């Protein structure tokens, strides 16, 4: 694998033909300062970008209205839905469904056994969540916000401290910080297999246009 970006990555947003990276640029006691860069797939070049572009890419064209409902623009997770709505997950487990006009139309807590989701992804009408401490994946219906399916958990779980999810076609990729691996689960059969193995915890996995990226402790890597 090849080092794409070296540093402490806080968030990564997939955009057309590139990535926007939110990273730690300085630390002073309890204060952390972040900055933003964009890398273009076509030439591999980096450019500094403004917070406004990061927010626009993360929350959509009506990001200013969305931000009224969001506790932290960096630590919250945002999923764009086919309906034009966005699903927001806060670090404390609170979920919010925000419509295209920036109005919050649903809110609820997605915690499982007292723990907030460590990652989310969406596929069609399903919201997938993973829980680090329970090593479990849960599928919820986006229309009813009711649990439909649970995978893993217990001593025989194929997951080990899952921290993030990425869906590509009929597969969901689960980043496991406990086993330093990406586990691929087929969404038709729910068969699970180890897809990638690393020497350190993996926090994010992204596929796009034939490229694969992993976020590790030391930065972002382009995978062979």
Coordinates of N, CA and C in Angstrom, one line a residue:
X1 N 0.8 -1.2 0.0 CA 0.0 0.0 0.0 C 0.9 1.2 0.0
X2 N 0.3 2.4 -0.5 CA 1.0 3.6 -0.6 C 0.5 4.7 0.2
X3 N 1.3 5.4 0.9 CA 0.9 6.5 1.8 C 0.3 7.6 0.9
X4 N -1.0 7.9 1.2 CA -1.6 9.0 0.5 C -1.6 10.3 1.3
X5 N -1.8 10.2 2.6 CA -1.7 11.4 3.5 C -1.2 10.9 4.8
X6 N -0.2 11.6 5.3 CA 0.4 11.3 6.6 C -0.1 12.3 7.7
X7 N -0.7 11.7 8.8 CA -1.2 12.6 9.8 C -2.3 12.0 10.5
X8 N -2.9 12.7 11.6 CA -4.0 12.1 12.3 C -5.3 12.6 11.6
X9 N -6.0 11.7 11.0 CA -7.2 11.9 10.3 C -8.4 11.9 11.2
X10 N -9.2 12.9 11.1 CA -10.5 13.0 11.9 C -11.7 12.6 11.1
X11 N -11.7 13.0 9.9 CA -12.9 12.7 9.0 C -12.4 12.6 7.6
X12 N -13.1 11.8 6.7 CA -12.9 11.8 5.3 C -14.2 11.8 4.6
X13 N -14.3 12.7 3.6 CA -15.5 12.8 2.8 C -15.2 12.5 1.3
X14 N -15.9 11.5 0.8 CA -15.7 11.1 -0.6 C -16.5 12.1 -1.5
X15 N -15.8 12.8 -2.4 CA -16.4 13.7 -3.3 C -16.1 13.3 -4.8
X16 N -16.7 13.9 -5.7 CA -16.4 13.6 -7.1 C -14.9 13.7 -7.4
X17 N -14.3 12.6 -7.8 CA -12.9 12.5 -8.2 C -12.0 12.9 -7.1
X18 N -12.3 12.6 -5.9 CA -11.4 13.0 -4.8 C -11.9 12.7 -3.4
X19 N -11.1 13.1 -2.5 CA -11.4 13.0 -1.0 C -11.1 14.4 -0.4
X20 N -12.0 14.8 0.6 CA -11.7 15.9 1.4 C -11.4 15.3 2.8
X21 N -10.2 15.7 3.3 CA -9.7 15.2 4.6 C -9.7 16.3 5.6
X22 N -10.3 15.9 6.8 CA -10.2 16.8 7.9 C -9.2 16.1 8.9
X23 N -8.2 16.9 9.2 CA -7.1 16.3 10.0 C -6.6 17.3 11.1
X24 N -5.9 16.7 12.1 CA -5.4 17.5 13.2 C -4.2 18.2 12.7
X25 N -4.2 19.5 12.8 CA -3.0 20.3 12.4 C -2.2 20.8 13.6
X26 N -2.8 20.9 14.8 CA -2.1 21.2 16.0 C -2.9 20.8 17.2
X27 N -2.1 20.6 18.3 CA -2.7 20.3 19.6 C -2.0 21.1 20.7
X28 N -2.8 21.6 21.6 CA -2.3 22.4 22.7 C -3.1 22.1 23.9
X29 N -2.6 21.3 24.8 CA -3.3 20.9 26.0 C -4.5 20.2 25.6
X30 N -5.7 20.7 25.9 CA -7.0 20.0 25.6 C -7.6 20.6 24.3
X31 N -6.9 21.5 23.6 CA -7.4 22.1 22.4 C -6.8 21.5 21.2
X32 N -7.7 21.0 20.3 CA -7.3 20.4 19.0 C -7.7 21.3 17.9
X33 N -6.8 21.7 17.0 CA -7.2 22.5 15.8 C -7.2 21.6 14.6
X34 N -8.2 21.7 13.7 CA -8.3 20.9 12.5 C -8.1 21.8 11.3
X35 N -7.7 21.2 10.2 CA -7.6 21.8 8.9 C -8.2 20.9 7.8
X36 N -8.3 21.4 6.6 CA -9.0 20.6 5.6 C -8.1 20.6 4.3
X37 N -8.0 19.5 3.7 CA -7.3 19.3 2.4 C -8.1 18.5 1.5
X38 N -8.0 18.7 0.2 CA -8.6 17.9 -0.8 C -7.6 17.3 -1.7
X39 N -7.7 16.0 -2.0 CA -6.8 15.3 -2.9 C -7.7 14.9 -4.1
X40 N -7.1 15.1 -5.3 CA -7.8 14.8 -6.5 C -7.2 13.4 -7.1
X41 N -8.1 12.5 -7.4 CA -7.7 11.2 -7.9 C -6.9 11.3 -9.2
X42 N -7.3 12.2 -10.0 CA -6.7 12.2 -11.4 C -5.2 12.5 -11.3
X43 N -4.7 13.4 -10.4 CA -3.3 13.7 -10.4 C -2.7 13.6 -9.0
X44 N -3.4 13.2 -8.0 CA -2.9 13.0 -6.7 C -2.5 14.3 -6.0
X45 N -2.9 15.4 -6.5 CA -2.5 16.7 -5.9 C -3.4 17.1 -4.7
X46 N -2.7 17.7 -3.7 CA -3.4 18.2 -2.6 C -3.6 19.7 -2.6
X47 N -4.8 20.2 -2.2 CA -5.0 21.6 -2.1 C -5.7 21.9 -0.7
X48 N -5.3 23.0 -0.1 CA -6.1 23.4 1.1 C -7.5 23.8 0.7
X49 N -8.5 23.5 1.5 CA -9.8 23.9 1.3 C -10.4 24.5 2.5
X50 N -11.5 25.3 2.4 CA -12.1 26.0 3.5 C -13.1 25.0 4.2
X51 N -13.3 25.4 5.5 CA -14.3 24.6 6.2 C -15.7 24.6 5.5
X52 N -16.0 25.7 4.8 CA -17.3 25.8 4.1 C -17.4 24.7 3.1
X53 N -16.4 24.4 2.3 CA -16.4 23.3 1.3 C -16.6 22.0 2.0
X54 N -15.9 21.7 3.1 CA -16.0 20.5 3.8 C -17.5 20.3 4.3
X55 N -18.1 21.3 4.8 CA -19.4 21.2 5.3 C -20.4 21.1 4.1
X56 N -20.2 21.7 3.0 CA -21.0 21.6 1.8 C -21.0 20.2 1.3
X57 N -19.8 19.6 1.3 CA -19.6 18.2 0.8 C -20.2 17.2 1.7
X58 N -20.2 17.5 3.0 CA -20.7 16.6 4.0 C -22.2 16.6 4.2
X59 N -22.7 17.8 4.2 CA -24.2 18.0 4.5 C -25.0 18.4 3.3
X60 N -24.4 18.7 2.2 CA -25.2 19.0 1.0 C -25.4 20.5 0.8
X61 N -26.2 20.8 -0.3 CA -26.3 22.2 -0.7 C -27.0 23.1 0.3
X62 N -27.7 22.5 1.2 CA -28.4 23.3 2.2 C -27.7 23.2 3.6
X63 N -26.4 23.1 3.5 CA -25.6 22.8 4.7 C -25.8 23.8 5.9
X64 N -26.0 25.1 5.5 CA -26.2 26.1 6.6 C -27.4 25.8 7.4
X65 N -28.5 25.3 6.8 CA -29.7 25.0 7.5 C -29.5 23.7 8.3
X66 N -28.8 22.8 7.7 CA -28.5 21.5 8.4 C -27.7 21.8 9.7
X67 N -26.8 22.7 9.7 CA -25.9 22.9 10.8 C -26.7 23.4 12.0
X68 N -27.9 23.9 11.9 CA -28.7 24.4 13.0 C -29.0 23.2 13.9
X69 N -29.0 22.0 13.3 CA -29.4 20.8 14.1 C -28.3 19.9 14.5
X70 N -27.1 20.3 14.2 CA -25.9 19.4 14.4 C -25.0 19.9 15.5
X71 N -24.6 19.0 16.4 CA -23.9 19.4 17.6 C -22.4 19.7 17.3
X72 N -21.8 19.0 16.4 CA -20.4 19.2 16.0 C -20.3 18.9 14.5
X73 N -19.8 19.8 13.7 CA -19.7 19.6 12.3 C -18.7 18.6 11.9
X74 N -17.7 18.3 12.8 CA -16.7 17.3 12.5 C -17.0 15.9 13.0
X75 N -17.4 15.8 14.2 CA -17.6 14.5 14.8 C -19.0 13.9 14.4
X76 N -19.9 14.6 14.0 CA -21.2 14.0 13.5 C -21.0 13.3 12.2
X77 N -21.7 12.3 11.9 CA -21.7 11.5 10.7 C -22.9 11.9 9.9
X78 N -22.8 12.0 8.6 CA -23.9 12.4 7.7 C -24.0 11.4 6.5
X79 N -25.2 11.0 6.2 CA -25.5 10.1 5.1 C -26.5 10.8 4.2
X80 N -26.2 10.9 2.9 CA -27.2 11.4 2.0 C -28.1 10.3 1.5
X81 N -29.4 10.5 1.6 CA -30.4 9.5 1.2 C -30.9 9.9 -0.2
X82 N -31.4 8.8 -0.9 CA -31.9 9.0 -2.2 C -33.1 10.0 -2.3
X83 N -33.8 10.2 -1.2 CA -35.0 11.1 -1.1 C -34.6 12.5 -1.0
X84 N -33.3 12.8 -0.9 CA -32.8 14.2 -0.7 C -32.6 14.5 0.8
X85 N -33.1 13.6 1.6 CA -32.9 13.8 3.1 C -31.5 13.4 3.5
X86 N -31.1 13.8 4.7 CA -29.8 13.4 5.3 C -30.1 12.7 6.6
X87 N -29.3 11.6 6.9 CA -29.4 11.0 8.2 C -28.1 11.5 8.9
X88 N -28.3 12.0 10.1 CA -27.2 12.5 10.9 C -27.1 11.6 12.2
X89 N -25.8 11.2 12.5 CA -25.5 10.5 13.7 C -24.6 11.3 14.6
X90 N -25.0 11.6 15.8 CA -24.1 12.3 16.7 C -23.3 11.3 17.5
X91 N -22.2 11.8 18.1 CA -21.3 10.9 18.9 C -22.0 10.3 20.1
X92 N -23.0 10.9 20.6 CA -23.7 10.4 21.8 C -24.8 9.4 21.4
X93 N -25.0 9.0 20.1 CA -25.9 8.1 19.7 C -27.3 8.6 19.2
X94 N -27.4 10.0 19.3 CA -28.6 10.6 18.8 C -28.6 10.6 17.3
X95 N -29.7 10.1 16.7 CA -29.9 10.1 15.2 C -31.0 11.2 14.8
X96 N -30.7 11.8 13.7 CA -31.7 12.8 13.2 C -31.9 12.6 11.7
X97 N -33.1 12.8 11.3 CA -33.4 12.7 9.9 C -33.8 14.1 9.5
X98 N -33.1 14.7 8.5 CA -33.3 16.1 8.2 C -33.7 16.2 6.7
X99 N -34.8 16.9 6.4 CA -35.3 16.9 5.1 C -34.5 17.9 4.2
X100 N -34.9 17.9 2.9 CA -34.1 18.7 1.9 C -34.2 20.2 2.3
X101 N -35.2 20.7 3.0 CA -35.3 22.1 3.4 C -34.5 22.4 4.7
X102 N -33.9 21.4 5.3 CA -33.1 21.6 6.5 C -33.9 21.5 7.7
X103 N -35.1 20.9 7.7 CA -35.9 20.7 8.9 C -35.7 19.3 9.4
X104 N -35.6 19.2 10.7 CA -35.5 17.9 11.4 C -36.9 17.3 11.5
X105 N -37.1 16.1 10.8 CA -38.4 15.5 10.8 C -38.4 14.2 11.7
X106 N -37.3 13.8 12.2 CA -37.3 12.6 13.1 C -36.0 12.7 14.0
X107 N -36.1 12.3 15.2 CA -35.0 12.2 16.1 C -35.2 11.1 17.0
X108 N -34.1 10.4 17.4 CA -34.2 9.2 18.3 C -32.8 8.8 18.7
X109 N -32.7 7.9 19.6 CA -31.4 7.4 20.1 C -31.2 6.0 19.5
X110 N -30.0 5.8 19.0 CA -29.6 4.6 18.3 C -28.7 3.7 19.2
X111 N -28.6 4.0 20.5 CA -27.7 3.3 21.3 C -28.1 1.8 21.5
X112 N -27.2 0.9 21.6 CA -27.4 -0.5 21.8 C -26.7 -0.9 23.1
X113 N -27.4 -1.4 24.0 CA -26.8 -1.8 25.3 C -26.0 -0.7 25.9
X114 N -26.5 0.5 25.8 CA -25.9 1.7 26.4 C -24.8 2.3 25.6
X115 N -24.5 1.8 24.4 CA -23.4 2.3 23.6 C -23.9 2.9 22.3
X116 N -23.3 4.1 21.9 CA -23.7 4.7 20.7 C -23.0 3.9 19.5
X117 N -23.6 4.0 18.3 CA -23.0 3.4 17.1 C -21.6 4.0 16.9
X118 N -20.8 3.1 16.4 CA -19.4 3.5 16.1 C -19.3 3.8 14.6
X119 N -20.3 3.4 13.8 CA -20.3 3.6 12.4 C -21.7 3.4 11.8
X120 N -22.0 4.1 10.7 CA -23.3 3.9 10.0 C -23.1 3.9 8.5
X121 N -24.0 3.3 7.8 CA -24.0 3.3 6.3 C -25.5 3.0 5.9
X122 N -25.8 3.4 4.7 CA -27.2 3.2 4.2 C -27.2 2.4 2.9
X123 N -28.2 1.6 2.7 CA -28.4 0.8 1.5 C -29.9 0.7 1.3
X124 N -30.3 1.3 0.1 CA -31.7 1.4 -0.2 C -32.5 2.0 0.9
X125 N -33.4 1.2 1.5 CA -34.3 1.7 2.6 C -33.8 1.2 4.0
X126 N -32.5 0.8 4.0 CA -32.0 0.3 5.3 C -30.8 1.1 5.8
X127 N -30.9 1.3 7.1 CA -29.8 2.0 7.8 C -29.0 0.9 8.6
X128 N -27.7 0.8 8.3 CA -26.9 -0.1 9.0 C -26.0 0.6 10.1
X129 N -25.9 0.0 11.3 CA -25.1 0.6 12.3 C -24.2 -0.5 12.9
X130 N -23.0 -0.1 13.4 CA -22.2 -1.1 14.1 C -21.8 -0.6 15.4
X131 N -21.5 -1.5 16.3 CA -21.3 -1.1 17.7 C -20.0 -1.8 18.2
X132 N -19.0 -0.9 18.5 CA -17.7 -1.4 18.8 C -17.6 -2.3 20.0
X133 N -18.3 -2.0 21.1 CA -18.2 -2.8 22.3 C -18.9 -4.1 22.2
X134 N -19.9 -4.2 21.4 CA -20.7 -5.4 21.3 C -20.4 -6.2 20.1
X135 N -19.5 -5.7 19.2 CA -19.1 -6.4 18.0 C -20.3 -6.9 17.2
X136 N -21.2 -6.0 17.0 CA -22.5 -6.4 16.3 C -22.9 -5.4 15.2
X137 N -23.6 -5.8 14.2 CA -24.1 -5.0 13.2 C -25.7 -5.1 13.3
X138 N -26.3 -3.9 13.1 CA -27.8 -3.9 13.2 C -28.3 -3.2 11.9
X139 N -29.4 -3.8 11.3 CA -30.0 -3.2 10.2 C -31.4 -2.6 10.6
X140 N -31.6 -1.4 10.3 CA -32.9 -0.7 10.7 C -33.6 -0.3 9.4
X141 N -34.9 -0.3 9.5 CA -35.8 0.2 8.4 C -35.8 1.7 8.4
X142 N -35.4 2.4 7.4 CA -35.4 3.9 7.4 C -36.8 4.5 7.4
X143 N -37.8 3.8 7.0 CA -39.2 4.3 7.1 C -39.8 4.2 8.5
X144 N -39.5 3.1 9.1 CA -40.1 2.9 10.5 C -39.1 3.1 11.6
X145 N -37.8 3.2 11.3 CA -36.7 3.3 12.2 C -36.8 2.1 13.3
X146 N -37.2 1.0 12.8 CA -37.3 -0.2 13.7 C -36.2 -1.2 13.3
X147 N -35.7 -1.9 14.2 CA -34.6 -2.9 14.0 C -35.2 -4.1 13.2
X148 N -34.5 -4.5 12.1 CA -34.9 -5.6 11.3 C -34.0 -6.8 11.4
X149 N -32.7 -6.6 11.6 CA -31.8 -7.7 11.6 C -30.6 -7.4 12.4
X150 N -30.0 -8.4 13.0 CA -28.8 -8.3 13.8 C -27.8 -9.3 13.4
X151 N -26.5 -8.9 13.2 CA -25.5 -9.8 12.8 C -24.3 -9.7 13.8
X152 N -23.8 -10.8 14.2 CA -22.7 -10.8 15.1 C -23.0 -10.7 16.6
X153 N -22.1 -10.3 17.4 CA -22.3 -10.3 18.8 C -21.9 -11.6 19.4
X154 N -21.4 -11.6 20.6 CA -21.0 -12.8 21.3 C -19.7 -13.3 20.9
X155 N -19.3 -14.5 21.4 CA -18.0 -15.0 21.2 C -17.7 -15.4 19.8
X156 N -18.7 -15.7 19.0 CA -18.5 -16.2 17.6 C -18.7 -15.1 16.6
X157 N -18.7 -13.9 17.0 CA -19.0 -12.8 16.1 C -17.8 -12.7 15.1
X158 N -18.1 -12.5 13.8 CA -17.1 -12.3 12.8 C -16.4 -10.9 12.9
X159 N -16.9 -10.1 13.8 CA -16.4 -8.7 14.0 C -15.7 -8.6 15.3
X160 N -14.7 -7.7 15.3 CA -13.9 -7.5 16.5 C -13.7 -6.0 16.7
X161 N -14.5 -5.4 17.5 CA -14.5 -3.9 17.8 C -14.7 -3.2 16.5
X162 N -15.9 -3.4 15.8 CA -16.1 -2.6 14.5 C -16.3 -1.1 14.8
X163 N -15.7 -0.3 13.9 CA -15.8 1.1 14.1 C -16.3 1.9 12.9
X164 N -16.4 1.2 11.8 CA -17.0 2.0 10.6 C -17.5 1.0 9.6
X165 N -18.4 1.5 8.7 CA -19.0 0.7 7.7 C -18.9 1.4 6.3
X166 N -18.8 0.6 5.3 CA -18.8 1.2 3.9 C -19.6 0.2 3.0
X167 N -20.6 0.6 2.3 CA -21.4 -0.2 1.4 C -21.0 0.1 0.0
X168 N -20.8 -1.0 -0.8 CA -20.5 -1.0 -2.2 C -21.3 -2.1 -2.9
X169 N -22.3 -1.7 -3.6 CA -23.1 -2.8 -4.2 C -23.8 -3.7 -3.2
X170 N -23.6 -5.0 -3.3 CA -24.2 -5.9 -2.4 C -23.3 -6.3 -1.3
X171 N -22.3 -5.5 -1.0 CA -21.4 -5.9 0.0 C -21.3 -4.7 1.0
X172 N -21.1 -5.1 2.3 CA -20.9 -4.1 3.3 C -19.5 -4.4 3.9
X173 N -18.6 -3.4 4.0 CA -17.3 -3.6 4.5 C -17.2 -3.1 5.9
X174 N -16.7 -3.9 6.8 CA -16.7 -3.6 8.3 C -15.3 -3.4 8.7
X175 N -15.0 -2.2 9.2 CA -13.6 -1.9 9.7 C -13.5 -2.4 11.2
X176 N -12.6 -3.3 11.5 CA -12.5 -3.8 12.8 C -11.2 -3.4 13.5
X177 N -11.3 -2.5 14.5 CA -10.1 -2.0 15.1 C -9.5 -3.0 16.0
X178 N -10.2 -4.0 16.5 CA -9.7 -5.1 17.3 C -8.9 -6.1 16.6
X179 N -9.2 -6.4 15.4 CA -8.5 -7.4 14.6 C -7.7 -6.8 13.5
X180 N -7.7 -5.5 13.4 CA -6.9 -4.8 12.3 C -7.3 -5.3 10.9
X181 N -8.6 -5.5 10.7 CA -9.1 -6.1 9.5 C -10.3 -5.4 8.9
X182 N -10.5 -5.6 7.6 CA -11.8 -5.2 7.0 C -12.5 -6.5 6.7
X183 N -13.7 -6.7 7.2 CA -14.5 -7.9 6.9 C -15.6 -7.5 6.0
X184 N -15.7 -8.3 4.9 CA -16.8 -8.1 3.9 C -18.0 -9.0 4.2
X185 N -19.2 -8.4 4.2 CA -20.4 -9.2 4.4 C -21.3 -9.0 3.2
X186 N -21.7 -10.1 2.6 CA -22.6 -10.1 1.4 C -24.0 -9.8 2.0
X187 N -24.6 -8.8 1.4 CA -26.0 -8.4 1.9 C -27.1 -9.3 1.4
X188 N -26.8 -10.2 0.5 CA -27.8 -11.2 0.1 C -27.8 -12.4 0.9
X189 N -26.5 -12.9 1.2 CA -26.4 -14.2 1.9 C -26.0 -14.0 3.4
X190 N -25.4 -12.8 3.7 CA -24.9 -12.4 5.0 C -23.7 -13.3 5.4
X191 N -23.0 -13.9 4.4 CA -21.8 -14.6 4.6 C -20.7 -13.5 4.8
X192 N -19.8 -13.8 5.8 CA -18.7 -12.9 6.1 C -17.3 -13.5 5.8
X193 N -16.4 -12.7 5.4 CA -15.0 -13.1 5.1 C -14.1 -11.9 5.3
X194 N -12.9 -12.2 5.7 CA -11.8 -11.2 5.9 C -11.4 -10.7 4.5
X195 N -11.6 -9.4 4.2 CA -11.2 -8.9 2.9 C -9.9 -8.2 2.9
X196 N -9.5 -7.5 4.0 CA -8.2 -6.9 4.1 C -7.7 -7.1 5.5
X197 N -6.3 -7.3 5.6 CA -5.7 -7.4 6.9 C -4.6 -6.4 7.0
X198 N -4.5 -5.7 8.1 CA -3.4 -4.7 8.4 C -2.6 -5.0 9.6
X199 N -1.6 -4.2 9.8 CA -0.7 -4.4 11.0 C -1.1 -3.5 12.2
X200 N -2.1 -2.7 11.9 CA -2.6 -1.7 13.0 C -4.1 -1.5 12.8
X201 N -4.8 -1.0 13.8 CA -6.2 -0.8 13.7 C -6.6 0.0 12.4
X202 N -7.7 -0.4 11.8 CA -8.2 0.3 10.6 C -9.6 1.0 11.0
X203 N -9.7 2.3 10.7 CA -10.8 3.1 11.2 C -11.8 3.4 10.1
X204 N -11.3 3.5 8.8 CA -12.2 3.8 7.7 C -11.7 3.0 6.5
X205 N -12.7 2.6 5.6 CA -12.4 1.9 4.4 C -13.3 2.6 3.3
X206 N -12.7 2.9 2.2 CA -13.4 3.6 1.1 C -13.1 3.0 -0.2
X207 N -14.1 2.7 -1.0 CA -13.9 2.3 -2.4 C -14.5 3.3 -3.3
X208 N -13.8 3.6 -4.4 CA -14.4 4.5 -5.4 C -13.6 4.4 -6.7
X209 N -14.4 4.1 -7.8 CA -13.8 4.2 -9.2 C -12.5 3.3 -9.3
X210 N -12.6 2.2 -8.7 CA -11.4 1.3 -8.8 C -10.3 1.5 -7.7
X211 N -10.4 2.5 -7.0 CA -9.5 2.8 -5.9 C -10.0 2.3 -4.6
X212 N -9.1 1.9 -3.7 CA -9.4 1.5 -2.3 C -8.5 2.2 -1.4
X213 N -9.1 2.8 -0.3 CA -8.4 3.5 0.7 C -8.7 3.0 2.1
X214 N -7.7 3.1 3.0 CA -7.9 2.8 4.4 C -7.3 3.9 5.2
X215 N -8.0 4.2 6.3 CA -7.5 5.2 7.3 C -7.0 4.4 8.5
X216 N -5.7 4.6 8.8 CA -5.0 3.9 9.9 C -4.6 5.0 10.9
X217 N -3.9 4.6 12.0 CA -3.5 5.6 13.0 C -2.6 6.7 12.4
X218 N -1.8 6.4 11.4 CA -0.8 7.3 10.9 C -1.2 8.0 9.6
X219 N -2.4 7.8 9.1 CA -2.8 8.5 7.9 C -3.8 7.7 7.0
X220 N -3.8 8.1 5.7 CA -4.6 7.5 4.7 C -3.7 6.8 3.7
X221 N -4.1 5.6 3.3 CA -3.3 4.7 2.5 C -4.1 4.3 1.2
X222 N -3.5 4.3 0.1 CA -4.0 3.8 -1.1 C -3.6 2.3 -1.2
X223 N -4.6 1.5 -1.3 CA -4.3 0.0 -1.2 C -4.0 -0.6 -2.6
X224 N -3.2 -1.6 -2.6 CA -2.8 -2.2 -3.9 C -4.0 -3.1 -4.3

